[in-house]
mmCIF file of C-alpha atoms and ligand atoms in Angstrom:
data_model
loop_
_atom_site.group_PDB
_atom_site.id
_atom_site.type_symbol
_atom_site.label_atom_id
_atom_site.label_comp_id
_atom_site.label_asym_id
_atom_site.label_seq_id
_atom_site.Cartn_x
_atom_site.Cartn_y
_atom_site.Cartn_z
ATOM 1 C CA MET C 73 16.323 -3.666 9.269
ATOM 2 C CA GLU C 74 17.949 -5.351 11.610
ATOM 3 C CA PHE C 75 16.151 -8.270 10.915
ATOM 4 C CA ILE C 76 16.937 -8.295 7.292
ATOM 5 C CA ASN C 77 20.425 -8.426 7.872
ATOM 6 C CA LYS C 78 19.644 -11.334 10.151
ATOM 7 C CA LEU C 79 18.078 -13.066 6.662
ATOM 8 C CA LYS C 80 20.971 -12.146 4.393
ATOM 9 C CA ALA C 81 23.649 -13.484 7.026
ATOM 10 C CA LYS C 82 21.280 -16.851 7.059
ATOM 11 C CA ALA C 83 21.116 -16.854 3.447
ATOM 12 C CA LYS C 84 24.555 -16.909 3.512
ATOM 13 C CA GLU C 85 25.228 -20.100 5.091
ATOM 14 C CA ASN C 86 23.657 -22.065 2.581
ATOM 15 C CA LYS C 87 23.356 -19.810 -0.295
ATOM 16 C CA LYS C 88 20.468 -20.193 -2.665
ATOM 17 C CA ARG C 89 19.920 -19.693 -6.779
ATOM 18 C CA ILE C 90 18.152 -16.980 -7.308
ATOM 19 C CA VAL C 91 16.747 -16.449 -10.730
ATOM 20 C CA LEU C 92 15.743 -13.013 -11.663
ATOM 21 C CA PRO C 93 13.703 -12.831 -14.731
ATOM 22 C CA GLU C 94 14.219 -9.319 -15.682
ATOM 23 C CA GLY C 95 17.312 -9.097 -16.339
ATOM 24 C CA LEU C 96 18.151 -6.223 -18.265
ATOM 25 C CA GLU C 97 15.811 -3.770 -15.972
ATOM 26 C CA GLU C 98 17.958 -1.465 -14.336
ATOM 27 C CA ARG C 99 17.138 -1.352 -10.836
ATOM 28 C CA THR C 100 17.183 -5.394 -10.977
ATOM 29 C CA LEU C 101 20.491 -5.064 -12.121
ATOM 30 C CA LYS C 102 22.216 -2.669 -9.511
ATOM 31 C CA ALA C 103 20.210 -5.084 -6.980
ATOM 32 C CA ALA C 104 21.856 -7.663 -8.318
ATOM 33 C CA ASP C 105 25.272 -6.278 -8.349
ATOM 34 C CA THR C 106 24.473 -5.672 -4.944
ATOM 35 C CA ILE C 107 23.663 -9.002 -4.162
ATOM 36 C CA ILE C 108 26.586 -10.926 -5.259
ATOM 37 C CA LYS C 109 29.046 -8.395 -3.925
ATOM 38 C CA GLU C 110 27.312 -9.356 -0.560
ATOM 39 C CA GLY C 111 27.753 -13.091 -1.506
ATOM 40 C CA PHE C 112 24.280 -14.220 0.174
ATOM 41 C CA ALA C 113 22.934 -15.941 -3.032
ATOM 42 C CA ASP C 114 23.779 -16.275 -6.493
ATOM 43 C CA ILE C 115 22.109 -14.959 -9.031
ATOM 44 C CA ILE C 116 20.936 -15.925 -12.846
ATOM 45 C CA LEU C 117 20.266 -13.193 -14.733
ATOM 46 C CA ILE C 118 17.331 -13.953 -18.047
ATOM 47 C CA GLY C 119 18.322 -11.916 -21.347
ATOM 48 C CA ASN C 120 20.780 -11.506 -24.072
ATOM 49 C CA PRO C 121 24.522 -11.527 -22.432
ATOM 50 C CA ASP C 122 25.611 -8.544 -24.130
ATOM 51 C CA ALA C 123 22.695 -6.759 -23.720
ATOM 52 C CA ILE C 124 23.566 -7.452 -20.381
ATOM 53 C CA ALA C 125 27.175 -6.930 -20.612
ATOM 54 C CA LYS C 126 26.391 -2.901 -22.118
ATOM 55 C CA GLU C 127 23.596 -2.176 -19.540
ATOM 56 C CA ALA C 128 26.358 -3.181 -16.982
ATOM 57 C CA ASP C 129 28.673 -1.240 -18.205
ATOM 58 C CA LYS C 130 26.733 1.537 -18.523
ATOM 59 C CA PHE C 131 25.597 1.513 -15.053
ATOM 60 C CA ASN C 132 29.412 0.261 -13.680
ATOM 61 C CA LEU C 133 28.107 -2.328 -12.360
ATOM 62 C CA SER C 134 31.466 -5.022 -11.967
ATOM 63 C CA HIS C 135 29.652 -7.921 -9.777
ATOM 64 C CA ILE C 136 27.118 -9.219 -13.001
ATOM 65 C CA GLN C 137 29.740 -10.751 -14.650
ATOM 66 C CA GLN C 138 29.781 -12.990 -11.696
ATOM 67 C CA ALA C 139 25.592 -13.990 -12.374
ATOM 68 C CA LYS C 140 24.979 -16.654 -14.193
ATOM 69 C CA ILE C 141 23.064 -16.003 -17.728
ATOM 70 C CA ILE C 142 20.272 -17.366 -19.322
ATOM 71 C CA ASP C 143 19.782 -16.738 -23.401
ATOM 72 C CA PRO C 144 16.069 -17.639 -23.888
ATOM 73 C CA GLN C 145 16.753 -17.683 -27.058
ATOM 74 C CA ASN C 146 19.424 -19.924 -27.097
ATOM 75 C CA HIS C 147 20.199 -22.017 -24.258
ATOM 76 C CA ASP C 148 20.775 -26.432 -23.480
ATOM 77 C CA LYS C 149 17.710 -26.954 -21.802
ATOM 78 C CA LYS C 150 15.021 -25.035 -24.359
ATOM 79 C CA GLU C 151 13.685 -28.418 -25.881
ATOM 80 C CA GLN C 152 13.608 -29.820 -22.620
ATOM 81 C CA TYR C 153 11.942 -27.220 -20.246
ATOM 82 C CA THR C 154 9.534 -26.529 -24.195
ATOM 83 C CA GLN C 155 8.684 -30.607 -23.140
ATOM 84 C CA LEU C 156 7.708 -30.211 -19.316
ATOM 85 C CA LEU C 157 5.408 -26.909 -20.328
ATOM 86 C CA MET C 158 3.894 -29.573 -22.856
ATOM 87 C CA ASP C 159 3.304 -31.774 -20.257
ATOM 88 C CA LEU C 160 1.920 -29.270 -17.195
ATOM 89 C CA ARG C 161 0.135 -27.928 -19.466
ATOM 90 C CA LYS C 162 -1.402 -30.165 -22.647
ATOM 91 C CA SER C 163 -4.785 -30.911 -20.376
ATOM 92 C CA LYS C 164 -5.705 -27.695 -20.507
ATOM 93 C CA GLY C 165 -5.280 -26.979 -24.520
ATOM 94 C CA LEU C 166 -1.840 -25.590 -24.704
ATOM 95 C CA THR C 167 -0.642 -26.862 -28.556
ATOM 96 C CA GLN C 168 3.210 -27.342 -28.670
ATOM 97 C CA GLU C 169 3.474 -24.342 -31.458
ATOM 98 C CA GLN C 170 2.004 -22.545 -27.854
ATOM 99 C CA ALA C 171 4.391 -23.918 -25.234
ATOM 100 C CA GLU C 172 7.976 -23.008 -27.839
ATOM 101 C CA LYS C 173 6.883 -19.464 -28.042
ATOM 102 C CA LEU C 174 5.837 -19.380 -24.560
ATOM 103 C CA VAL C 175 8.883 -21.008 -23.231
ATOM 104 C CA LEU C 176 10.673 -17.911 -24.666
ATOM 105 C CA ASN C 177 8.839 -15.642 -21.962
ATOM 106 C CA PRO C 178 11.295 -15.103 -19.092
ATOM 107 C CA LEU C 179 8.910 -15.148 -16.212
ATOM 108 C CA TYR C 180 7.581 -18.667 -17.467
ATOM 109 C CA LEU C 181 11.566 -19.813 -18.094
ATOM 110 C CA SER C 182 12.123 -19.082 -14.932
ATOM 111 C CA THR C 183 9.130 -21.208 -12.993
ATOM 112 C CA LEU C 184 9.952 -24.226 -15.773
ATOM 113 C CA MET C 185 13.620 -23.524 -14.434
ATOM 114 C CA ILE C 186 12.405 -23.406 -10.659
ATOM 115 C CA LYS C 187 9.822 -26.842 -11.445
ATOM 116 C CA SER C 188 13.703 -28.813 -13.237
ATOM 117 C CA GLY C 189 15.936 -27.784 -10.365
ATOM 118 C CA ASP C 190 18.142 -25.650 -11.921
ATOM 119 C CA ALA C 191 16.986 -22.274 -9.588
ATOM 120 C CA ASP C 192 15.966 -22.676 -6.211
ATOM 121 C CA GLY C 193 13.250 -19.054 -6.103
ATOM 122 C CA GLU C 194 13.118 -16.387 -7.916
ATOM 123 C CA VAL C 195 12.133 -12.335 -7.643
ATOM 124 C CA ALA C 196 10.206 -10.130 -11.070
ATOM 125 C CA GLY C 197 7.725 -7.878 -11.031
ATOM 126 C CA ALA C 198 10.177 -4.350 -11.856
ATOM 127 C CA GLU C 199 8.669 -4.236 -15.244
ATOM 128 C CA ASN C 200 6.059 -6.595 -15.233
ATOM 129 C CA SER C 201 2.363 -6.364 -13.249
ATOM 130 C CA THR C 202 1.249 -9.061 -10.836
ATOM 131 C CA GLY C 203 -0.887 -11.386 -12.248
ATOM 132 C CA ASP C 204 2.189 -12.328 -15.470
ATOM 133 C CA VAL C 205 4.241 -12.947 -12.431
ATOM 134 C CA LEU C 206 1.998 -14.817 -10.428
ATOM 135 C CA ARG C 207 0.313 -16.681 -13.790
ATOM 136 C CA PRO C 208 3.148 -18.765 -14.691
ATOM 137 C CA ALA C 209 3.808 -19.459 -11.345
ATOM 138 C CA PHE C 210 0.243 -20.690 -10.989
ATOM 139 C CA GLN C 211 0.867 -22.916 -13.097
ATOM 140 C CA ILE C 212 3.771 -24.315 -13.855
ATOM 141 C CA VAL C 213 5.495 -24.305 -9.830
ATOM 142 C CA LYS C 214 1.792 -24.804 -8.063
ATOM 143 C CA THR C 215 0.816 -24.367 -4.355
ATOM 144 C CA LEU C 216 1.987 -26.233 -1.125
ATOM 145 C CA PRO C 217 0.440 -29.574 -0.834
ATOM 146 C CA GLY C 218 -2.530 -28.782 1.698
ATOM 147 C CA ILE C 219 -2.836 -25.109 0.246
ATOM 148 C CA LYS C 220 -5.035 -24.035 -2.458
ATOM 149 C CA VAL C 221 -5.110 -20.234 -2.735
ATOM 150 C CA VAL C 222 -1.878 -17.721 -2.826
ATOM 151 C CA SER C 223 -1.998 -14.734 -0.982
ATOM 152 C CA GLY C 224 0.298 -11.850 -0.519
ATOM 153 C CA ALA C 225 2.031 -11.123 2.656
ATOM 154 C CA PHE C 226 3.445 -7.156 3.775
ATOM 155 C CA ILE C 227 5.934 -6.530 6.228
ATOM 156 C CA MET C 228 4.489 -2.941 7.263
ATOM 157 C CA ILE C 229 7.562 -1.283 9.619
ATOM 158 C CA LEU C 230 6.160 2.078 10.884
ATOM 159 C CA PRO C 231 8.933 4.703 12.092
ATOM 160 C CA ASP C 232 7.334 4.859 15.821
ATOM 161 C CA ASN C 233 5.950 2.237 18.505
ATOM 162 C CA GLU C 234 2.472 2.534 18.670
ATOM 163 C CA PHE C 235 1.133 -0.142 16.645
ATOM 164 C CA GLY C 236 1.947 -4.589 16.543
ATOM 165 C CA ASP C 237 5.138 -5.229 17.797
ATOM 166 C CA ASN C 238 7.284 -1.945 18.263
ATOM 167 C CA GLY C 239 5.337 -0.834 14.760
ATOM 168 C CA MET C 240 6.096 -3.919 13.168
ATOM 169 C CA LEU C 241 2.550 -5.232 11.610
ATOM 170 C CA VAL C 242 1.810 -8.138 9.118
ATOM 171 C CA PHE C 243 -0.852 -7.156 6.332
ATOM 172 C CA ALA C 244 -2.197 -9.893 4.172
ATOM 173 C CA ASP C 245 -3.727 -10.861 1.347
ATOM 174 C CA GLY C 246 -2.016 -7.417 -0.166
ATOM 175 C CA ALA C 247 -1.564 -8.578 -3.074
ATOM 176 C CA VAL C 248 -3.249 -11.732 -4.713
ATOM 177 C CA HIS C 249 -6.747 -13.284 -4.359
ATOM 178 C CA PRO C 250 -9.006 -10.776 -5.223
ATOM 179 C CA ASN C 251 -12.325 -12.078 -3.076
ATOM 180 C CA PRO C 252 -11.293 -15.171 -1.105
ATOM 181 C CA THR C 253 -14.215 -17.282 0.363
ATOM 182 C CA ALA C 254 -14.422 -17.966 3.991
ATOM 183 C CA SER C 255 -12.498 -20.876 3.881
ATOM 184 C CA GLU C 256 -9.917 -18.990 1.174
ATOM 185 C CA LEU C 257 -9.452 -16.596 3.922
ATOM 186 C CA ALA C 258 -9.065 -18.811 7.069
ATOM 187 C CA GLU C 259 -6.574 -20.080 5.402
ATOM 188 C CA ILE C 260 -4.599 -16.511 4.439
ATOM 189 C CA ALA C 261 -5.103 -15.982 8.217
ATOM 190 C CA VAL C 262 -3.284 -19.378 8.937
ATOM 191 C CA VAL C 263 -0.599 -18.728 6.474
ATOM 192 C CA THR C 264 -0.091 -15.421 7.396
ATOM 193 C CA GLY C 265 0.433 -16.495 10.888
ATOM 194 C CA ARG C 266 3.375 -18.472 10.101
ATOM 195 C CA THR C 267 5.134 -16.340 7.756
ATOM 196 C CA THR C 268 5.132 -13.941 10.557
ATOM 197 C CA LYS C 269 6.777 -16.662 12.712
ATOM 198 C CA SER C 270 9.289 -17.750 10.917
ATOM 199 C CA ILE C 271 10.508 -14.297 8.746
ATOM 200 C CA VAL C 272 9.712 -11.822 10.991
ATOM 201 C CA GLY C 273 9.970 -13.809 14.257
ATOM 202 C CA MET C 274 7.397 -12.272 16.058
ATOM 203 C CA GLU C 275 4.719 -14.616 17.613
ATOM 204 C CA PRO C 276 1.249 -13.871 15.391
ATOM 205 C CA ARG C 277 -1.837 -12.205 17.479
ATOM 206 C CA VAL C 278 -3.970 -12.468 14.526
ATOM 207 C CA ALA C 279 -7.398 -9.289 14.139
ATOM 208 C CA MET C 280 -9.673 -10.469 11.188
ATOM 209 C CA LEU C 281 -10.829 -7.013 9.762
ATOM 210 C CA SER C 282 -14.474 -6.000 8.954
ATOM 211 C CA PHE C 283 -15.956 -2.868 9.635
ATOM 212 C CA SER C 284 -18.103 -4.750 12.138
ATOM 213 C CA THR C 285 -16.484 -5.595 15.601
ATOM 214 C CA LYS C 286 -18.279 -8.866 17.484
ATOM 215 C CA GLY C 287 -22.130 -8.016 16.139
ATOM 216 C CA SER C 288 -21.960 -4.066 15.952
ATOM 217 C CA ALA C 289 -22.815 -4.562 11.876
ATOM 218 C CA LYS C 290 -25.218 -7.224 10.366
ATOM 219 C CA HIS C 291 -24.193 -7.498 6.179
ATOM 220 C CA GLU C 292 -23.390 -11.057 4.553
ATOM 221 C CA MET C 293 -19.781 -10.308 5.015
ATOM 222 C CA VAL C 294 -19.291 -9.542 8.043
ATOM 223 C CA ASP C 295 -20.476 -13.222 8.041
ATOM 224 C CA LYS C 296 -17.419 -14.061 5.543
ATOM 225 C CA VAL C 297 -15.268 -13.011 8.266
ATOM 226 C CA VAL C 298 -16.808 -14.268 11.539
ATOM 227 C CA GLU C 299 -16.954 -17.965 8.960
ATOM 228 C CA ALA C 300 -12.960 -16.914 8.775
ATOM 229 C CA THR C 301 -12.142 -16.702 12.179
ATOM 230 C CA ARG C 302 -14.219 -19.763 12.926
ATOM 231 C CA LEU C 303 -12.796 -21.981 10.652
ATOM 232 C CA ALA C 304 -9.565 -20.586 11.046
ATOM 233 C CA LYS C 305 -9.233 -21.633 15.002
ATOM 234 C CA GLU C 306 -10.576 -25.254 13.306
ATOM 235 C CA MET C 307 -7.431 -25.138 10.933
ATOM 236 C CA ASP C 308 -4.846 -24.088 13.590
ATOM 237 C CA PRO C 309 -6.492 -24.604 17.400
ATOM 238 C CA HIS C 310 -2.684 -22.956 18.203
ATOM 239 C CA LEU C 311 -3.536 -19.932 16.127
ATOM 240 C CA LYS C 312 -4.315 -16.311 18.205
ATOM 241 C CA ILE C 313 -6.505 -15.247 16.171
ATOM 242 C CA ASP C 314 -10.056 -13.371 16.731
ATOM 243 C CA GLY C 315 -12.639 -11.288 14.502
ATOM 244 C CA GLU C 316 -14.408 -9.611 13.371
ATOM 245 C CA LEU C 317 -13.588 -6.396 14.338
ATOM 246 C CA GLN C 318 -12.560 -3.283 13.829
ATOM 247 C CA ALA C 319 -9.100 -1.840 12.429
ATOM 248 C CA ASP C 320 -9.144 0.727 15.750
ATOM 249 C CA ALA C 321 -10.333 -1.943 17.581
ATOM 250 C CA ALA C 322 -8.044 -4.673 16.189
ATOM 251 C CA ILE C 323 -4.300 -2.425 17.129
ATOM 252 C CA VAL C 324 -5.810 0.828 19.418
ATOM 253 C CA GLU C 325 -5.897 -1.041 23.246
ATOM 254 C CA ALA C 326 -8.019 1.386 24.834
ATOM 255 C CA ILE C 327 -10.843 1.150 21.704
ATOM 256 C CA GLY C 328 -10.525 -2.645 21.664
ATOM 257 C CA ALA C 329 -11.027 -2.424 25.572
ATOM 258 C CA LYS C 330 -13.990 -0.536 24.581
ATOM 259 C CA LYS C 331 -15.399 -2.912 21.900
ATOM 260 C CA ALA C 332 -14.379 -6.387 22.501
ATOM 261 C CA PRO C 333 -13.707 -6.458 26.626
ATOM 262 C CA ASP C 334 -13.168 -10.468 26.004
ATOM 263 C CA SER C 335 -11.024 -10.512 22.988
ATOM 264 C CA GLU C 336 -7.616 -11.401 23.630
ATOM 265 C CA ILE C 337 -6.449 -9.630 20.453
ATOM 266 C CA ALA C 338 -8.274 -6.930 20.493
ATOM 267 C CA GLY C 339 -5.661 -3.562 20.595
ATOM 268 C CA LYS C 340 -3.212 -6.310 20.592
ATOM 269 C CA ALA C 341 -2.951 -7.459 17.479
ATOM 270 C CA ASN C 342 0.330 -7.682 15.224
ATOM 271 C CA VAL C 343 -1.134 -9.085 11.756
ATOM 272 C CA LEU C 344 -3.804 -7.611 10.522
ATOM 273 C CA VAL C 345 -5.776 -10.118 7.546
ATOM 274 C CA PHE C 346 -8.350 -7.794 5.138
ATOM 275 C CA PRO C 347 -11.144 -9.537 3.640
ATOM 276 C CA ASN C 348 -10.199 -8.891 0.352
ATOM 277 C CA LEU C 349 -7.318 -7.624 -1.495
ATOM 278 C CA GLU C 350 -9.423 -4.422 -2.431
ATOM 279 C CA THR C 351 -9.336 -3.701 0.970
ATOM 280 C CA GLY C 352 -5.777 -5.258 2.213
ATOM 281 C CA ASN C 353 -4.243 -3.427 -1.160
ATOM 282 C CA ILE C 354 -5.754 -0.567 -0.626
ATOM 283 C CA CYS C 355 -4.685 0.122 2.782
ATOM 284 C CA TYR C 356 -1.069 -1.072 2.698
ATOM 285 C CA LYS C 357 -0.363 1.658 0.178
ATOM 286 C CA LEU C 358 -1.890 4.090 2.188
ATOM 287 C CA VAL C 359 -0.320 2.827 5.970
ATOM 288 C CA GLN C 360 3.064 3.642 3.389
ATOM 289 C CA ARG C 361 2.693 6.494 2.455
ATOM 290 C CA MET C 362 1.071 8.127 4.200
ATOM 291 C CA ALA C 363 2.552 7.040 7.899
ATOM 292 C CA HIS C 364 5.879 6.703 5.812
ATOM 293 C CA ALA C 365 6.093 3.239 6.789
ATOM 294 C CA GLU C 366 8.673 0.251 4.966
ATOM 295 C CA ALA C 367 6.436 -2.142 3.362
ATOM 296 C CA ILE C 368 8.599 -4.916 1.998
ATOM 297 C CA GLY C 369 6.811 -7.444 0.418
ATOM 298 C CA PRO C 370 4.472 -8.860 -1.334
ATOM 299 C CA VAL C 371 5.824 -12.642 0.324
ATOM 300 C CA LEU C 372 3.651 -14.520 -1.109
ATOM 301 C CA GLN C 373 2.566 -17.272 0.510
ATOM 302 C CA GLY C 374 1.956 -21.365 -0.182
ATOM 303 C CA MET C 375 3.873 -21.534 -3.140
ATOM 304 C CA ALA C 376 5.183 -24.836 -4.046
ATOM 305 C CA ALA C 377 8.666 -23.451 -4.686
ATOM 306 C CA PRO C 378 9.881 -19.762 -3.307
ATOM 307 C CA ILE C 379 8.514 -17.270 -5.710
ATOM 308 C CA ASN C 380 7.905 -13.289 -5.299
ATOM 309 C CA ASP C 381 6.431 -10.659 -6.450
ATOM 310 C CA LEU C 382 7.541 -6.861 -6.592
ATOM 311 C CA SER C 383 5.403 -3.636 -7.194
ATOM 312 C CA ARG C 384 6.328 -1.397 -10.230
ATOM 313 C CA GLY C 385 7.475 1.096 -8.182
ATOM 314 C CA CYS C 386 10.328 -0.563 -6.166
ATOM 315 C CA SER C 387 13.303 0.366 -5.401
ATOM 316 C CA VAL C 388 16.483 -1.495 -5.656
ATOM 317 C CA SER C 389 16.487 -2.153 -2.031
ATOM 318 C CA ASP C 390 13.484 -3.308 -1.861
ATOM 319 C CA ILE C 391 14.662 -5.863 -5.105
ATOM 320 C CA VAL C 392 17.638 -6.725 -2.833
ATOM 321 C CA ASN C 393 15.194 -7.558 0.854
ATOM 322 C CA LEU C 394 13.393 -8.994 -0.845
ATOM 323 C CA VAL C 395 15.271 -11.581 -2.770
ATOM 324 C CA ALA C 396 17.222 -12.028 0.923
ATOM 325 C CA ILE C 397 13.939 -13.020 1.968
ATOM 326 C CA THR C 398 13.008 -15.689 -1.210
ATOM 327 C CA ALA C 399 16.561 -17.194 -0.394
ATOM 328 C CA ASN C 400 15.894 -17.573 3.023
ATOM 329 C CA GLN C 401 11.948 -19.827 1.864
ATOM 330 C CA ALA C 402 14.236 -21.908 -0.471
ATOM 331 C CA ALA C 403 16.815 -22.980 2.257
ATOM 332 C CA GLY C 404 13.774 -23.933 4.400
ATOM 333 C CA ASN C 405 15.693 -21.680 7.036
ATOM 334 C CA VAL C 406 11.732 -19.705 7.041
HETATM 335 N N1 ACO M 29 -3.416 -19.429 -5.545
HETATM 336 C C1 ACO M 29 -2.918 -20.671 -6.357
HETATM 337 N N2 ACO M 29 -3.551 -21.204 -7.693
HETATM 338 C C2 ACO M 29 -4.307 -19.808 -8.113
HETATM 339 C C3 ACO M 29 -4.297 -18.622 -7.588
HETATM 340 C C4 ACO M 29 -4.431 -18.125 -6.128
HETATM 341 N N3 ACO M 29 -4.444 -17.397 -5.501
HETATM 342 N N4 ACO M 29 -5.717 -18.015 -8.425
HETATM 343 C C5 ACO M 29 -5.615 -18.460 -9.865
HETATM 344 N N5 ACO M 29 -4.986 -19.860 -9.260
HETATM 345 C C6 ACO M 29 -4.337 -20.513 -10.598
HETATM 346 C C7 ACO M 29 -5.970 -21.413 -11.187
HETATM 347 O O1 ACO M 29 -6.324 -22.310 -10.510
HETATM 348 C C8 ACO M 29 -5.372 -22.198 -12.243
HETATM 349 O O2 ACO M 29 -4.862 -23.127 -12.632
HETATM 350 P P1 ACO M 29 -5.087 -24.348 -14.020
HETATM 351 O O3 ACO M 29 -4.767 -23.429 -14.809
HETATM 352 O O4 ACO M 29 -3.870 -24.683 -13.240
HETATM 353 O O5 ACO M 29 -6.206 -24.421 -13.928
HETATM 354 C C9 ACO M 29 -4.457 -20.742 -12.628
HETATM 355 O O6 ACO M 29 -3.428 -19.470 -11.974
HETATM 356 C C10 ACO M 29 -4.520 -19.016 -13.872
HETATM 357 O O7 ACO M 29 -5.992 -19.298 -12.993
HETATM 358 P P2 ACO M 29 -6.910 -18.174 -13.782
HETATM 359 O O8 ACO M 29 -8.483 -18.114 -12.603
HETATM 360 O O9 ACO M 29 -6.948 -18.263 -15.477
HETATM 361 O O10 ACO M 29 -6.437 -16.859 -13.278
HETATM 362 P P3 ACO M 29 -6.356 -15.804 -13.448
HETATM 363 O O11 ACO M 29 -5.205 -15.401 -14.432
HETATM 364 O O12 ACO M 29 -7.033 -14.784 -14.113
HETATM 365 O O13 ACO M 29 -6.032 -14.609 -12.209
HETATM 366 C C11 ACO M 29 -4.000 -13.756 -11.214
HETATM 367 C C12 ACO M 29 -4.430 -14.846 -11.718
HETATM 368 C C13 ACO M 29 -3.380 -13.720 -12.533
HETATM 369 C C14 ACO M 29 -3.364 -14.206 -9.691
HETATM 370 C C15 ACO M 29 -5.592 -12.856 -10.498
HETATM 371 O O14 ACO M 29 -6.161 -13.477 -9.150
HETATM 372 C C16 ACO M 29 -5.201 -11.357 -10.234
HETATM 373 O O15 ACO M 29 -4.590 -10.421 -11.177
HETATM 374 N N6 ACO M 29 -4.469 -11.053 -9.110
HETATM 375 C C17 ACO M 29 -4.642 -9.729 -8.928
HETATM 376 C C18 ACO M 29 -3.157 -9.048 -8.674
HETATM 377 C C19 ACO M 29 -2.948 -7.903 -8.690
HETATM 378 O O16 ACO M 29 -3.341 -7.516 -9.442
HETATM 379 N N7 ACO M 29 -2.448 -7.655 -7.097
HETATM 380 C C20 ACO M 29 -2.494 -6.235 -7.218
HETATM 381 C C21 ACO M 29 -1.505 -5.728 -7.239
HETATM 382 S S1 ACO M 29 0.020 -6.119 -6.079
HETATM 383 C C22 ACO M 29 0.833 -4.747 -5.562
HETATM 384 O O17 ACO M 29 0.399 -4.067 -5.978
HETATM 385 C C23 ACO M 29 1.843 -5.131 -4.424
#
């Protein structure tokens, strides 16, 4: 976890304000306490201050009192945020009554704080579904200029060095966009290459995965991956990428050499781009469980401000690590 320690040290140099909307959730509170103690981000918790203090006492969390706490029912900017929400969503049919209700929802409140410049990033999802975390982020914070789809990358750390760069690989999309078109898949490949370079510090070698290697099978699903590979090369001519490749041809040198002898990626990939969310999500979870890999993420890519989503099965250290990544994204370090 050397790269996480480096990220924490970097985040300390330019501390950012990270909002944790699930302010009463046990793992979130314990993570917040650790982050404040380690001092690599300023923490904002959403929730009733008395209830948070009570929980912090229960778990002996002595640093929580240094967090900024925003009570969704009662704070100075309630009207301002309601107005901002109306400005952003009136054209989509949002009524004043709905906006007044939504602004009390910690997940909406957090994104409105980010949009208003009152927080720099968000980590949530310990108790809310991915869809519920992402919807307000998409509606309020939106994507970076030039990016149409947000996707989620997982940094996979395997217990041995056999695959990727010394056992490290990046998988995408494992979290967000169910059924990308060829051009959306190309965009996902390009931004995952950037995430790999900036967050993990690896030079990306991207494999566009399929059930076919270089024409071994014919199907419209294969055609999509072939087209996405072509478009990704057009979007970023410097990116090292190849497809379509089967998973074994992508990561096992001998099989890559046999099935795709002319490929500079086959057998050497350290970034695996899956054809859709079904395969990406299933594969990252299988590798995490069956190969005992550490899965860090999803690191959301393409959002205009860093908002990252946790798995509901996350541990305290998963939250701490994701806040370290988010703080670095907010500081523009990665
Ligand atoms: N990137 C950017 N914006 C998006 C994306 C995307 N990938 N998807 C939807 N949007 C935008 C839409 O343009 C729309 O914006 P608008 O309202 O301003 O026009 C807004 O988000 C809502 O769009 P809908 O199509 O109504 O989206 P919906 O709410 O139905 O779904 C969602 C979006 C929630 C992300 C959906 O795609 C989803 O549920 N994805 C799967 C998430 C998931 O369950 N992942 C697996 C678990 S994660 C894990 O295991 C760690």
